[in-house]
Coordinates of C-alpha atoms in Angstrom, one line a residue:
M1 CA 0.0 0.0 0.0
N2 CA 1.4 3.4 -0.9
S3 CA 1.3 6.3 1.5
L4 CA -1.6 8.0 -0.3
D5 CA -3.8 4.9 0.1
A6 CA -2.6 4.5 3.7
L7 CA -3.6 8.0 4.5
K8 CA -7.1 7.4 3.0
Q9 CA -7.7 4.9 5.8
Y10 CA -7.8 7.7 8.3
T11 CA -8.6 10.9 6.4
T12 CA -10.7 12.0 3.4
V13 CA -8.3 13.1 0.7
V14 CA -9.2 16.2 -1.3
A15 CA -7.4 17.5 -4.4
D16 CA -6.4 21.2 -4.3
T17 CA -6.4 22.2 -8.0
G18 CA -8.4 23.6 -10.9
N19 CA -6.7 21.2 -13.3
F20 CA -9.5 18.6 -13.5
R21 CA -7.6 16.5 -16.0
Q22 CA -5.1 15.6 -13.2
L23 CA -7.6 14.4 -10.7
A24 CA -8.6 10.8 -11.7
Q25 CA -5.1 9.3 -11.0
F26 CA -5.3 10.2 -7.3
A27 CA -9.0 9.3 -6.7
P28 CA -9.8 12.1 -4.3
R29 CA -13.3 12.3 -2.9
D30 CA -13.6 16.1 -3.1
A31 CA -11.7 18.9 -4.8
T32 CA -11.0 22.6 -3.8
T33 CA -10.4 25.6 -6.1
N34 CA -9.5 29.2 -5.5
P35 CA -8.9 32.2 -7.7
S36 CA -5.2 31.5 -8.0
L37 CA -5.7 27.9 -9.0
I38 CA -8.4 28.8 -11.6
L39 CA -6.2 31.6 -13.0
R40 CA -3.3 29.1 -13.4
A41 CA -5.6 26.6 -15.1
V42 CA -7.2 28.9 -17.7
Q43 CA -3.7 30.0 -18.8
Q44 CA -2.9 26.5 -19.9
P45 CA -3.7 25.5 -23.5
E46 CA -5.8 22.4 -22.5
Y47 CA -8.2 24.5 -20.4
R48 CA -8.4 27.6 -22.5
P49 CA -11.2 26.2 -24.7
L50 CA -13.5 25.9 -21.6
L51 CA -12.8 29.5 -20.7
E52 CA -13.5 30.7 -24.3
A53 CA -16.7 28.6 -24.7
T54 CA -18.1 29.8 -21.4
V55 CA -17.6 33.5 -22.2
R56 CA -18.9 33.0 -25.8
A57 CA -22.1 31.3 -24.5
H58 CA -23.1 34.4 -22.5
P59 CA -22.6 37.5 -24.6
G60 CA -23.3 40.9 -23.1
R61 CA -23.3 39.7 -19.5
A62 CA -21.8 41.6 -16.7
L63 CA -18.1 40.8 -15.9
D64 CA -18.8 39.5 -12.4
E65 CA -21.4 37.1 -13.8
L66 CA -19.0 35.9 -16.5
V67 CA -16.4 35.2 -13.8
D68 CA -18.9 33.2 -11.8
R69 CA -19.9 31.2 -14.9
V70 CA -16.3 30.3 -15.5
L71 CA -15.8 29.2 -11.9
V72 CA -18.9 27.1 -12.1
A73 CA -17.8 25.6 -15.5
F74 CA -14.6 24.4 -13.9
G75 CA -16.6 23.1 -10.9
Q76 CA -18.9 21.1 -13.2
E77 CA -15.9 19.5 -14.9
I78 CA -14.3 18.7 -11.6
L79 CA -17.6 17.1 -10.4
K80 CA -17.5 14.7 -13.4
V81 CA -14.3 13.3 -11.8
V82 CA -14.7 13.4 -8.1
P83 CA -17.7 11.6 -6.4
G84 CA -18.0 14.2 -3.6
R85 CA -17.9 18.0 -3.5
V86 CA -16.2 20.9 -5.1
S87 CA -15.3 24.2 -3.3
T88 CA -15.9 27.3 -5.3
E89 CA -14.8 30.7 -3.9
V90 CA -16.6 34.0 -3.6
D91 CA -14.6 36.9 -4.9
A92 CA -12.0 37.8 -2.2
R93 CA -12.7 41.5 -2.8
L94 CA -16.0 40.9 -1.0
S95 CA -14.3 39.6 2.1
F96 CA -15.6 42.5 4.3
D97 CA -19.1 42.7 2.8
T98 CA -21.5 40.3 4.4
G99 CA -24.5 41.1 2.1
A100 CA -22.5 41.0 -1.1
T101 CA -20.9 37.7 -0.1
I102 CA -24.3 36.2 0.6
A103 CA -25.6 37.4 -2.8
R104 CA -22.6 36.1 -4.7
A105 CA -22.9 32.7 -3.0
Q106 CA -26.6 32.5 -3.8
R107 CA -25.8 33.2 -7.4
L108 CA -23.1 30.5 -7.6
I109 CA -25.4 27.9 -6.1
A110 CA -28.2 29.0 -8.5
M111 CA -25.8 28.5 -11.5
Y112 CA -24.8 25.0 -10.2
E113 CA -28.4 24.0 -9.7
A114 CA -29.4 25.3 -13.2
A115 CA -26.7 22.9 -14.5
G116 CA -28.2 20.0 -12.6
I117 CA -25.7 20.0 -9.8
P118 CA -27.4 19.6 -6.3
R119 CA -26.3 22.1 -3.7
D120 CA -25.0 19.4 -1.4
R121 CA -22.2 18.8 -3.9
V122 CA -20.9 22.3 -3.6
L123 CA -19.1 24.2 -0.8
I124 CA -19.0 28.0 -1.2
K125 CA -15.5 29.2 -0.1
V126 CA -15.5 32.4 2.0
A127 CA -12.7 34.2 3.7
A128 CA -12.8 33.7 7.5
T129 CA -13.2 37.4 8.3
W130 CA -15.9 38.4 10.8
E131 CA -18.1 39.5 7.9
G132 CA -17.4 36.3 6.0
I133 CA -18.3 34.1 9.0
Q134 CA -21.6 36.0 9.4
A135 CA -22.4 35.5 5.7
A136 CA -21.7 31.8 6.1
R137 CA -24.0 31.6 9.1
A138 CA -26.9 33.0 7.0
L139 CA -26.0 30.8 4.0
E140 CA -26.0 27.7 6.1
H141 CA -29.5 28.5 7.3
E142 CA -30.5 28.4 3.6
G143 CA -28.9 25.0 3.1
I144 CA -25.9 26.6 1.2
H145 CA -22.9 24.9 2.8
C146 CA -19.7 26.8 3.2
N147 CA -15.9 26.3 3.4
L148 CA -14.3 29.0 5.5
T149 CA -10.8 29.6 4.1
L150 CA -7.8 31.8 4.9
L151 CA -8.1 30.5 8.5
F152 CA -5.0 31.0 10.6
A153 CA -6.2 31.7 14.2
F154 CA -8.0 29.7 16.8
C155 CA -10.6 32.5 17.3
Q156 CA -11.5 32.1 13.6
A157 CA -12.1 28.4 14.0
V158 CA -14.2 28.9 17.2
A159 CA -16.4 31.6 15.5
C160 CA -16.9 29.3 12.5
G161 CA -18.0 26.5 14.8
E162 CA -20.4 28.8 16.6
A163 CA -21.8 30.0 13.2
G164 CA -22.5 26.4 12.2
V165 CA -20.5 26.4 9.0
R166 CA -20.0 23.0 7.3
L167 CA -16.2 23.0 6.9
I168 CA -13.1 25.1 7.7
S169 CA -9.7 25.1 5.9
P170 CA -6.9 26.0 8.3
F171 CA -3.8 26.9 6.4
V172 CA -0.8 24.8 7.5
G173 CA 1.9 25.9 5.1
R174 CA 1.3 29.6 5.4
I175 CA 1.5 29.4 9.2
Y176 CA 4.8 27.5 8.8
D177 CA 6.0 30.2 6.3
W178 CA 5.3 33.0 8.8
Y179 CA 7.1 31.4 11.7
K180 CA 10.1 30.4 9.6
K181 CA 10.4 33.9 8.2
A182 CA 10.0 35.5 11.6
A183 CA 12.7 33.2 13.1
G184 CA 15.2 34.0 10.3
S185 CA 18.6 32.5 10.9
Q186 CA 17.4 31.1 14.2
W187 CA 14.9 28.7 12.6
D188 CA 15.6 25.0 13.3
E189 CA 13.9 23.0 10.6
A190 CA 14.3 19.7 12.3
A191 CA 12.9 21.0 15.6
N192 CA 9.9 22.5 13.9
A193 CA 9.0 19.5 11.6
G194 CA 6.3 16.9 11.9
L195 CA 4.1 17.2 15.0
N196 CA 6.1 20.3 16.1
D197 CA 5.4 22.2 12.9
P198 CA 3.5 25.4 13.9
G199 CA 0.9 24.9 11.2
V200 CA 0.4 21.3 12.2
K201 CA 0.0 22.3 15.9
S202 CA -2.6 24.9 14.9
V203 CA -4.8 22.4 13.1
T204 CA -4.3 19.8 15.9
Q205 CA -5.6 22.4 18.4
I206 CA -8.6 23.2 16.3
Y207 CA -9.4 19.5 15.6
T208 CA -9.1 18.6 19.3
Y209 CA -11.3 21.5 20.4
Y210 CA -14.0 20.6 17.9
K211 CA -14.1 16.9 18.7
H212 CA -13.9 17.5 22.5
Y213 CA -17.0 19.8 22.4
G214 CA -18.9 17.8 19.7
I215 CA -18.8 20.7 17.1
P216 CA -19.9 19.1 13.8
T217 CA -17.9 21.5 11.5
E218 CA -15.5 19.5 9.4
V219 CA -11.7 20.3 9.7
M220 CA -9.8 20.2 6.4
G221 CA -6.1 21.0 6.7
A222 CA -4.9 23.0 3.7
S223 CA -1.9 24.8 2.2
F224 CA 0.8 22.2 2.6
R225 CA 4.5 22.7 1.9
N226 CA 5.7 19.1 2.3
V227 CA 4.6 15.6 2.8
G228 CA 5.7 15.6 6.4
Q229 CA 3.0 18.2 7.3
I230 CA 0.4 16.0 5.7
L231 CA 1.4 12.8 7.5
A232 CA 1.5 14.6 10.8
L233 CA -2.2 15.4 10.4
A234 CA -3.3 11.8 9.5
G235 CA -6.7 11.4 11.1
C236 CA -7.9 14.9 10.4
D237 CA -11.4 14.9 8.9
L238 CA -10.1 16.0 5.5
L239 CA -6.8 17.2 3.9
T240 CA -6.7 19.1 0.7
I241 CA -3.5 18.4 -1.2
S242 CA -1.9 19.7 -4.3
P243 CA -1.3 17.3 -7.2
E244 CA 2.4 17.6 -6.7
L245 CA 2.2 16.4 -3.1
L246 CA -0.4 13.8 -4.0
A247 CA 2.0 12.3 -6.5
Q248 CA 4.8 12.2 -3.8
L249 CA 2.5 10.4 -1.5
Q250 CA 1.4 8.0 -4.2
A251 CA 5.1 7.2 -5.0
S252 CA 6.0 6.6 -1.4
D253 CA 5.6 3.4 0.6
A254 CA 6.4 5.1 4.0
P255 CA 4.0 3.9 6.7
V256 CA 1.3 6.3 7.9
T257 CA 0.4 6.6 11.6
R258 CA -2.8 8.2 12.8
H259 CA -2.1 11.3 14.9
L260 CA -5.5 12.9 15.2
D261 CA -8.2 10.8 16.9
P262 CA -11.7 11.9 18.1
E263 CA -11.6 9.7 21.2
A264 CA -8.3 11.1 22.4
A265 CA -9.7 14.6 21.8
Q266 CA -12.7 13.9 24.0
R267 CA -10.3 13.0 26.8
A268 CA -8.4 16.3 26.5
V269 CA -8.8 18.9 29.3
L270 CA -10.0 22.1 27.5
K271 CA -11.7 25.3 28.4
A272 CA -14.7 26.4 26.2
V273 CA -14.4 29.8 24.7
S274 CA -16.9 32.0 22.7
Y275 CA -16.5 35.2 20.7
N276 CA -18.7 38.1 19.8
E277 CA -17.6 40.6 17.2
A278 CA -15.5 42.8 19.5
S279 CA -13.7 39.9 21.2
F280 CA -13.2 38.1 17.9
R281 CA -11.6 41.2 16.4
Y282 CA -9.4 41.7 19.5
A283 CA -8.3 38.1 19.6
L284 CA -7.4 38.2 15.9
N285 CA -5.5 41.5 16.3
E286 CA -3.5 39.9 19.2
D287 CA -2.3 37.2 16.8
A288 CA 0.2 38.9 14.5
M289 CA 0.7 35.8 12.4
A290 CA -3.0 35.4 11.7
T291 CA -3.6 39.1 11.1
E292 CA -0.8 39.4 8.6
K293 CA -1.5 36.1 6.8
L294 CA -5.2 36.8 6.5
A295 CA -4.6 40.3 5.0
E296 CA -1.9 38.9 2.7
G297 CA -4.1 36.0 1.6
I298 CA -7.1 38.3 0.7
R299 CA -4.8 40.7 -1.2
A300 CA -3.2 37.8 -3.2
F301 CA -6.6 36.2 -4.1
A302 CA -8.0 39.6 -5.0
A303 CA -5.0 40.3 -7.3
D304 CA -5.6 37.0 -9.1
A305 CA -9.3 37.6 -9.3
A306 CA -8.5 40.9 -11.0
K307 CA -6.2 39.1 -13.5
L308 CA -9.0 36.7 -14.3
D309 CA -11.3 39.6 -14.8
T310 CA -8.8 41.0 -17.4
L311 CA -8.6 37.7 -19.3
I312 CA -12.4 37.4 -19.4
Q313 CA -12.8 41.1 -20.4
E314 CA -10.5 40.6 -23.3
L315 CA -12.3 37.5 -24.5
A316 CA -15.7 39.2 -24.1
A317 CA -14.7 42.4 -26.0

């Protein structure tokens, strides 16, 4: 048994890509996309025809609608390959607008449903800002399930659980990046690897808290830099992994040990916490890593969304 198959014994494996032609070889259950992944895909010759056909099929439509139709077109193709769900992201430029996020999510779901895709096969990705979490709360009440992304802080995870969101995506690799950069020449790679990786420790804390208190929100580790981070989170509800790292796992026969376990989490001694808007904002502000990585992530996704806008505008002209 290779390491990928061994991992699947404990964790649902998700592919983190817009390149739907790569998916079948890894047999993931779900797939996740984001503006950067879709932008990367549409710039490749094999995916360009899907972009062009989608834009041509809807002449005269507003740019934001065309963008959503492209995202849904990729989601439809992904769902032909994976048996589970696809995550499709709301424009990151709406990360601080609850009403606009809700409206955009509703439109994305309507597009999927018009194409014959039931809403339970789609997760709407929303940045885990306070506004995004409140949008997700409202959407979940409508039966529109959400994946809260750009999650770096424990307070974000707690607030998502309280809002009843379906799934969260804590970012392992970006947390690791921040601590490594902050440490500079003092960084000890060996001492901060595996279970001691700061990103791994963050996801472990969230998973343990959720399972201890019976919070049904699914935990999906994301943004991995190496196979070691993935294996250290074996047992997490889901892990979303790039095709490059999926290939490394598939090519390896290293044993996989379960590290996250719900029964062990229930035995942990933990204090329950809760956040309102003021205490959430203060807790996030106190976490320099989370504050910086959340802002950086929104800026990066917004920049790639703007590049995708430009590509589509040129085709629609």
